[in-house]
Amino acid sequence: MSKPLSDHDRKKQISVKGLAGVENVADLKKNYNRHLHFTLVKDRNVSTKRDYYFALAHTVRDHLVGRWIRTQQSYYEKDPKRVYYLSLEFYMGRTLQNTMVNLALENACDEAMYQLGLDMEELQEMEEDAGLGNGGLGRLAACFLDSMASLGLAAYGYGIRYEFGIFNQKISSGWQVEEADDWLRYGNPWEKARPEYMRPVHFYGRTEHHPDGVKWVDTQVVLALPYDTPVPGYRNNIVNTMRLWSAKAPCEFNLKDFNVGGYIQAVLDRNLAENISRVLYPNDNFFEGKELRLKQEYFVVAATLQDIIRRFKASKFGSRDIVRTDFSTLPDKVAIQLNDTHPALAIPELMRVLIDEEKLPWDKAWDICIKTCAYTNHTVLPEALERWPIDLFQTLLPRHLEIIYEINRRHLERVSSRYPGDMDRLCRMSLIEEGGQKRVNMAHLCIVGSHAVNGVARIHSDILKATVFKDFYEMDPHKFQNKTNGITPRRWLVMCNPGLAEVIAERIGEDFIRDLDQLKKLCDFVNDEAFIRDIAKVKQENKMKFAVHLEEHYKVKINPNSMFDIQVKRIHEYKRQLLNCLHIITFYNRIKKEPNKQWTPRTIMIGGKAAPGYHTAKMIIRLITAIGEVVNNDPVVGDRLKVIFLENYRVTLAEKAIPAADLSEQISTAGTEASGTGNMKFMLNGALTIGTMDGANVEMAEEAGEDNFFIFGMRVEDVDAMDAKGYNASEYYNHMPELKQAIDQIAGGFFSPKQPDLFKDIVNMLMHHDRFKVFADYQDYIKCQEKVSALYKKPKEWTKKVILNIAGSGKFSSDRTISQYAREIWGVEPTLEKLIVSNVCKMVGVGGHGCF
């Protein structure tokens, strides 16, 4: 059980964790006991740890309800422009602690639980992660929701309530094994079903063209049932909504075709409709053209647009009369942001609603559509771009295909009037790709149907304009923008690293939590001995805590004085976990060669999931675990080098690992990582970065100062030059003895003595068809790692660079990113004003129908 706080600890904790007032604590205890009794129907004698968690979750949720209702009421009254963030993924993680942080309830809850004889940390560990995302794109959406609420925007996140999120990863005999993530098994205290807002979604059928317009008929209907989750802003009383749709079969499903005796089968077949929201596709940066996935994409878009239009039409005077019928004002009241091309069908669906249902003329509808929609691109990897086969479209969404053809006809007319006779350009810019199998290029659809297109880091946005979308940029340069990604400092500093947040708050106050640029003030303390000591002490405490966690889970003895060298992200060839492996092997070989040299000890941790169908990625995991088996059991090496594969990397593990990291590995081939956001989390939490000039690393080095960053490897220009000349892996292999030794060891079974050819596919790939040029950056990477080791031997100099990195990380707050989206794309103004909420309203929640 947690020990009671000393007076000193209490004083320290007050600033960031909120006050534990006596009345507050007494109230929480009373409501906690009420929930245990009335909500969970348990008493203290038979309650489990999970019951205690649920009682606490419901108690904390009570503090959201009044603010949530009041926020939605104020939007209903003020009728601001609303922002709709459409995403197939929201990687939320846990909700309890984040809610306590944003409501300033953390200390009071801590104290209340302590007085009830319960350990807050143990209760928090009972919560399941909401793993409704694969990686960066889904976690970005979650950070954006936090920032939109904290900046007072009338914003909504719309997505799918997957019954099964990203799989749980188990490592068995060194291999990844997937397990279903049954995260809803015990119920979800944070969501509220809203059956009154259920919406029909249509699939299949055919179109009929009449003089008075087009009808889409003989469709199959699936119902979309919304579940709302509150999204609290940081201490501003604003609570926004994330609305996730679940698929339900309609009552008459399969029964109207009353095939005699088929009743039981008809009821069982309801599953087919409800499969739409069953499971998240586990691919990161890879397109798999499956019918179920296209159904998911249309399902979320169709349900969401009905909701948007219902809200747009509703009068703000509390009557149910349809007051707004003039759709020309839609772009003044609605902004739709498409998180990658996954919700791209919002464009033809909005056109279908405006033309077929609201009877607008095409030109008017198209103008509204463009002004309303905006598109964020997340990758330049060709295998990630969505290209849906025409015949699948024709079957599933016949009306949308007609609309896309018409969008394309008018688009190509505009292209050819602008560039007469340029047939090549016409082909390149078409929404329909000809060739073996005709396909719809969803990125082209998004660009043509949006008023703004953005990349997610400066270098990425430049690459888009120069390469993938060059033709579109030349025609409509005004559409293209950059919005460098960011992370929420609430979850990624205050919540996961309270020790560091305190040390910072003691020096510069706590306004930085809302305005992360204030971290620049820490530059004044870079030579302050006490501050240097405090920063180093917090890092050491975080390392000790994580080491305990690791020893419990991996039965490996960790040297907490070793450098914690961490690479956590999805396993992908472009992210080059293999380059990390080559450094590990090289370092191992050097220790074996000179065992008596004073090596800088390292604990190297690599974590991340491989898509279940991605063979190479799964082999990379097997290689990492194999290297670990050899290195960790070699007595010559001892505790100077340990290799750990972090199993089941997810938001909750990131919150433990990142505050403990000394070195952050961001080593993708230049020009492949659009931005990265893990890189920012490490920087904010006091790790130094070894990285290529790729994604947001470029801007991070700029903010911290290149001297405080370990930059290595080819730049984008070098990669382009090498592509032109041809990359020859064997040249590097033959001219670098240490590289040759490492590859020969992998190939010869040194790390897999029982199966000497286990890694032949990896070696073959590296030697003959490595798109990401691992060997080309090997030498510079090893040299750079030597510099890292040398600096780590000088703790004070190391910590000064850490301070300058933290001080330079302010730009990478998602508050800055969202402020830029708001002003430059959505046309809304962020505010730091607090919403006025009466105490009665806070607890009870009052009045007003139709607010949600």
Coordinates of N, CA and C in Angstrom, one line a residue, residues 552-660:
E552 N 10.2 -7.7 -12.6 CA 9.0 -8.5 -12.3 C 8.6 -9.3 -13.6
H553 N 8.6 -8.6 -14.8 CA 8.1 -9.2 -16.0 C 9.0 -10.0 -16.8
Y554 N 10.3 -9.7 -16.7 CA 11.2 -10.4 -17.6 C 12.3 -11.3 -16.9
K555 N 12.3 -11.2 -15.6 CA 13.3 -12.0 -14.8 C 14.7 -11.8 -15.3
V556 N 15.0 -10.5 -15.8 CA 16.3 -10.1 -16.1 C 16.8 -9.1 -15.1
K557 N 18.0 -9.3 -14.6 CA 18.5 -8.3 -13.6 C 19.0 -7.1 -14.4
I558 N 18.4 -5.9 -14.1 CA 18.7 -4.7 -14.8 C 19.8 -3.9 -14.0
N559 N 20.7 -3.3 -14.7 CA 21.7 -2.4 -14.1 C 21.1 -1.0 -14.2
P560 N 20.6 -0.4 -13.1 CA 19.9 0.9 -13.2 C 20.9 2.0 -13.5
N561 N 22.2 1.7 -13.4 CA 23.2 2.8 -13.8 C 23.6 2.7 -15.3
S562 N 23.1 1.7 -16.0 CA 23.4 1.6 -17.4 C 22.5 2.6 -18.1
M563 N 23.0 2.9 -19.3 CA 22.2 3.8 -20.2 C 20.9 3.0 -20.7
F564 N 19.7 3.6 -20.5 CA 18.5 3.0 -21.0 C 18.3 3.5 -22.4
D565 N 18.6 2.6 -23.4 CA 18.6 2.9 -24.8 C 17.3 2.3 -25.4
I566 N 16.3 3.1 -25.8 CA 15.0 2.6 -26.1 C 14.5 2.9 -27.5
Q567 N 14.1 1.9 -28.2 CA 13.4 2.1 -29.5 C 12.0 1.4 -29.4
V568 N 11.0 2.2 -29.3 CA 9.6 1.6 -29.2 C 8.7 2.3 -30.3
K569 N 8.2 1.5 -31.1 CA 7.3 1.9 -32.2 C 6.9 0.6 -33.0
R570 N 6.0 0.8 -33.9 CA 5.6 -0.4 -34.7 C 6.8 -1.0 -35.4
I571 N 6.8 -2.3 -35.5 CA 8.0 -3.0 -36.2 C 7.7 -2.9 -37.7
H572 N 8.7 -2.2 -38.4 CA 8.5 -2.0 -39.8 C 9.9 -1.8 -40.4
E573 N 10.1 -2.3 -41.6 CA 11.4 -2.2 -42.2 C 11.9 -0.7 -42.3
Y574 N 11.0 0.2 -42.6 CA 11.4 1.6 -42.8 C 11.9 2.2 -41.4
K575 N 11.4 1.7 -40.3 CA 11.8 2.2 -39.0 C 13.2 1.7 -38.6
R576 N 13.6 0.7 -39.3 CA 15.0 0.2 -39.2 C 15.4 -0.3 -37.8
Q577 N 14.5 -1.1 -37.2 CA 14.9 -1.8 -36.0 C 16.2 -2.7 -36.3
L578 N 16.3 -3.1 -37.6 CA 17.5 -3.9 -37.9 C 18.8 -3.1 -37.8
L579 N 18.8 -1.8 -38.0 CA 20.0 -1.0 -37.8 C 20.4 -1.1 -36.3
N580 N 19.4 -0.9 -35.5 CA 19.6 -1.0 -34.0 C 20.2 -2.4 -33.7
C581 N 19.7 -3.5 -34.3 CA 20.2 -4.8 -34.1 C 21.7 -4.9 -34.4
L582 N 22.1 -4.3 -35.6 CA 23.5 -4.3 -36.0 C 24.4 -3.6 -35.0
H583 N 23.9 -2.5 -34.4 CA 24.7 -1.9 -33.4 C 24.8 -2.7 -32.2
I584 N 23.7 -3.4 -31.8 CA 23.8 -4.3 -30.6 C 24.9 -5.4 -30.8
I585 N 24.8 -6.0 -32.0 CA 25.8 -7.1 -32.3 C 27.2 -6.5 -32.3
T586 N 27.4 -5.4 -33.0 CA 28.7 -4.8 -33.0 C 29.2 -4.4 -31.6
F587 N 28.4 -3.9 -30.8 CA 28.8 -3.5 -29.4 C 29.2 -4.8 -28.6
Y588 N 28.4 -5.8 -28.8 CA 28.6 -7.1 -28.2 C 30.0 -7.7 -28.6
N589 N 30.2 -7.6 -29.9 CA 31.5 -8.2 -30.5 C 32.7 -7.4 -29.9
R590 N 32.5 -6.1 -29.8 CA 33.6 -5.3 -29.2 C 33.9 -5.6 -27.7
I591 N 32.8 -5.8 -27.0 CA 33.0 -6.2 -25.6 C 33.8 -7.5 -25.5
K592 N 33.4 -8.5 -26.3 CA 34.0 -9.8 -26.3 C 35.5 -9.7 -26.7
K593 N 35.8 -8.8 -27.6 CA 37.1 -8.6 -28.1 C 38.0 -8.0 -27.1
E594 N 37.5 -7.0 -26.4 CA 38.2 -6.3 -25.3 C 37.5 -6.2 -24.0
P595 N 37.4 -7.4 -23.4 CA 36.5 -7.5 -22.2 C 36.9 -6.6 -21.0
N596 N 38.2 -6.1 -21.0 CA 38.7 -5.4 -19.9 C 38.6 -3.9 -20.1
K597 N 38.1 -3.4 -21.2 CA 38.0 -2.0 -21.5 C 36.8 -1.4 -20.7
Q598 N 36.8 -0.1 -20.4 CA 35.8 0.5 -19.6 C 34.6 0.9 -20.6
W599 N 33.8 0.0 -20.9 CA 32.6 0.2 -21.8 C 31.5 0.9 -21.0
T600 N 30.8 1.8 -21.7 CA 29.6 2.4 -21.1 C 28.5 1.4 -21.1
P601 N 28.0 1.0 -19.9 CA 27.0 -0.1 -19.9 C 25.7 0.4 -20.5
R602 N 25.0 -0.5 -21.2 CA 23.7 -0.1 -21.8 C 22.7 -1.3 -21.5
T603 N 21.4 -0.8 -21.3 CA 20.3 -1.7 -21.4 C 19.5 -1.3 -22.6
I604 N 19.5 -2.1 -23.7 CA 18.9 -1.7 -24.9 C 17.5 -2.4 -25.0
M605 N 16.5 -1.6 -25.1 CA 15.1 -2.1 -25.1 C 14.5 -1.8 -26.5
I606 N 13.9 -2.8 -27.1 CA 13.1 -2.6 -28.3 C 11.7 -3.1 -28.1
G607 N 10.7 -2.4 -28.5 CA 9.4 -2.9 -28.4 C 8.5 -2.4 -29.5
G608 N 7.4 -3.2 -29.7 CA 6.5 -2.8 -30.8 C 5.8 -4.0 -31.4
K609 N 4.7 -3.8 -32.0 CA 3.9 -4.9 -32.6 C 4.2 -5.0 -34.1
A610 N 4.2 -6.2 -34.6 CA 4.3 -6.5 -36.0 C 2.9 -6.8 -36.5
A611 N 2.5 -6.2 -37.7 CA 1.2 -6.6 -38.3 C 1.2 -8.2 -38.5
P612 N 0.1 -8.8 -38.1 CA 0.1 -10.3 -38.2 C 0.5 -10.9 -39.5
G613 N 0.2 -10.2 -40.6 CA 0.6 -10.8 -41.9 C 1.9 -10.3 -42.5
Y614 N 2.7 -9.6 -41.7 CA 3.9 -9.0 -42.2 C 5.1 -9.9 -41.8
H615 N 5.5 -10.8 -42.6 CA 6.5 -11.8 -42.3 C 7.8 -11.2 -41.9
T616 N 8.3 -10.3 -42.6 CA 9.6 -9.7 -42.3 C 9.6 -9.1 -40.9
A617 N 8.5 -8.4 -40.6 CA 8.5 -7.7 -39.3 C 8.5 -8.7 -38.1
K618 N 7.8 -9.9 -38.4 CA 7.8 -10.9 -37.3 C 9.2 -11.6 -37.2
M619 N 9.9 -11.7 -38.3 CA 11.2 -12.2 -38.2 C 12.2 -11.2 -37.5
I620 N 11.9 -9.9 -37.7 CA 12.8 -8.9 -37.0 C 12.6 -9.1 -35.4
I621 N 11.4 -9.3 -35.0 CA 11.1 -9.6 -33.6 C 11.9 -10.8 -33.1
R622 N 11.8 -11.9 -34.0 CA 12.5 -13.1 -33.6 C 14.0 -12.9 -33.5
L623 N 14.6 -12.0 -34.4 CA 16.0 -11.8 -34.4 C 16.4 -11.0 -33.1
I624 N 15.6 -10.0 -32.7 CA 15.8 -9.3 -31.5 C 15.8 -10.2 -30.3
T625 N 14.8 -11.1 -30.2 CA 14.8 -12.0 -29.0 C 15.9 -13.0 -29.0
A626 N 16.3 -13.4 -30.2 CA 17.5 -14.3 -30.4 C 18.8 -13.6 -29.9
I627 N 19.0 -12.4 -30.3 CA 20.2 -11.7 -29.9 C 20.2 -11.6 -28.4
G628 N 19.0 -11.3 -27.8 CA 18.9 -11.1 -26.4 C 19.3 -12.4 -25.6
E629 N 18.8 -13.6 -26.2 CA 19.2 -14.9 -25.6 C 20.7 -15.1 -25.5
V630 N 21.4 -14.7 -26.5 CA 22.8 -14.9 -26.5 C 23.5 -13.8 -25.6
V631 N 23.2 -12.6 -25.8 CA 23.9 -11.5 -25.1 C 23.6 -11.6 -23.6
N632 N 22.4 -11.8 -23.2 CA 22.0 -11.7 -21.8 C 22.6 -12.9 -21.0
N633 N 23.0 -14.0 -21.7 CA 23.5 -15.1 -21.0 C 25.0 -15.3 -21.1
D634 N 25.7 -14.3 -21.6 CA 27.1 -14.4 -21.8 C 27.8 -13.8 -20.6
P635 N 28.5 -14.6 -19.8 CA 29.1 -14.1 -18.5 C 30.2 -13.1 -18.8
V636 N 30.8 -13.1 -19.9 CA 31.9 -12.1 -20.2 C 31.3 -10.7 -20.3
V637 N 30.1 -10.7 -20.8 CA 29.4 -9.4 -21.0 C 28.9 -8.8 -19.6
G638 N 28.3 -9.7 -18.8 CA 27.8 -9.3 -17.5 C 26.7 -8.3 -17.7
D639 N 26.8 -7.3 -16.8 CA 25.7 -6.3 -16.9 C 26.0 -5.1 -17.7
R640 N 27.0 -5.2 -18.6 CA 27.4 -4.1 -19.4 C 26.6 -4.0 -20.6
L641 N 25.9 -5.0 -21.0 CA 24.9 -5.0 -22.1 C 23.8 -6.0 -21.9
K642 N 22.6 -5.5 -21.9 CA 21.4 -6.3 -21.8 C 20.5 -5.9 -23.0
V643 N 19.8 -6.9 -23.5 CA 18.9 -6.7 -24.6 C 17.5 -7.2 -24.2
I644 N 16.5 -6.3 -24.2 CA 15.2 -6.7 -23.8 C 14.2 -6.4 -24.9
F645 N 13.3 -7.3 -25.3 CA 12.2 -7.0 -26.1 C 11.0 -6.7 -25.2
L646 N 10.5 -5.5 -25.3 CA 9.4 -5.0 -24.5 C 8.1 -5.6 -25.1
E647 N 7.5 -6.5 -24.4 CA 6.3 -7.2 -24.9 C 5.1 -6.4 -24.8
N648 N 4.2 -6.5 -25.8 CA 2.9 -5.8 -25.8 C 3.0 -4.3 -25.6
Y649 N 3.9 -3.7 -26.4 CA 4.0 -2.2 -26.3 C 2.6 -1.6 -26.7
R650 N 2.2 -0.6 -25.8 CA 0.9 0.0 -25.9 C 1.0 1.3 -25.2
V651 N -0.1 2.2 -25.2 CA 0.0 3.5 -24.5 C 0.4 3.3 -23.1
T652 N -0.1 2.4 -22.3 CA 0.2 2.3 -20.9 C 1.6 1.9 -20.7
L653 N 2.2 1.1 -21.5 CA 3.6 0.7 -21.4 C 4.5 1.9 -21.8
A654 N 4.1 2.7 -22.8 CA 4.8 3.9 -23.2 C 4.9 4.9 -22.0
E655 N 3.8 5.0 -21.2 CA 3.8 5.9 -20.1 C 4.8 5.5 -19.0
K656 N 5.2 4.2 -19.0 CA 6.2 3.7 -18.0 C 7.6 3.8 -18.6
A657 N 7.7 3.5 -19.8 CA 9.1 3.4 -20.4 C 9.7 4.7 -20.7
I658 N 8.9 5.6 -21.3 CA 9.4 6.9 -21.8 C 10.1 7.8 -20.8
P659 N 9.4 7.9 -19.6 CA 10.1 8.7 -18.5 C 11.4 8.1 -18.0
A660 N 11.7 6.8 -18.3 CA 12.9 6.1 -17.8 C 14.0 6.1 -18.9

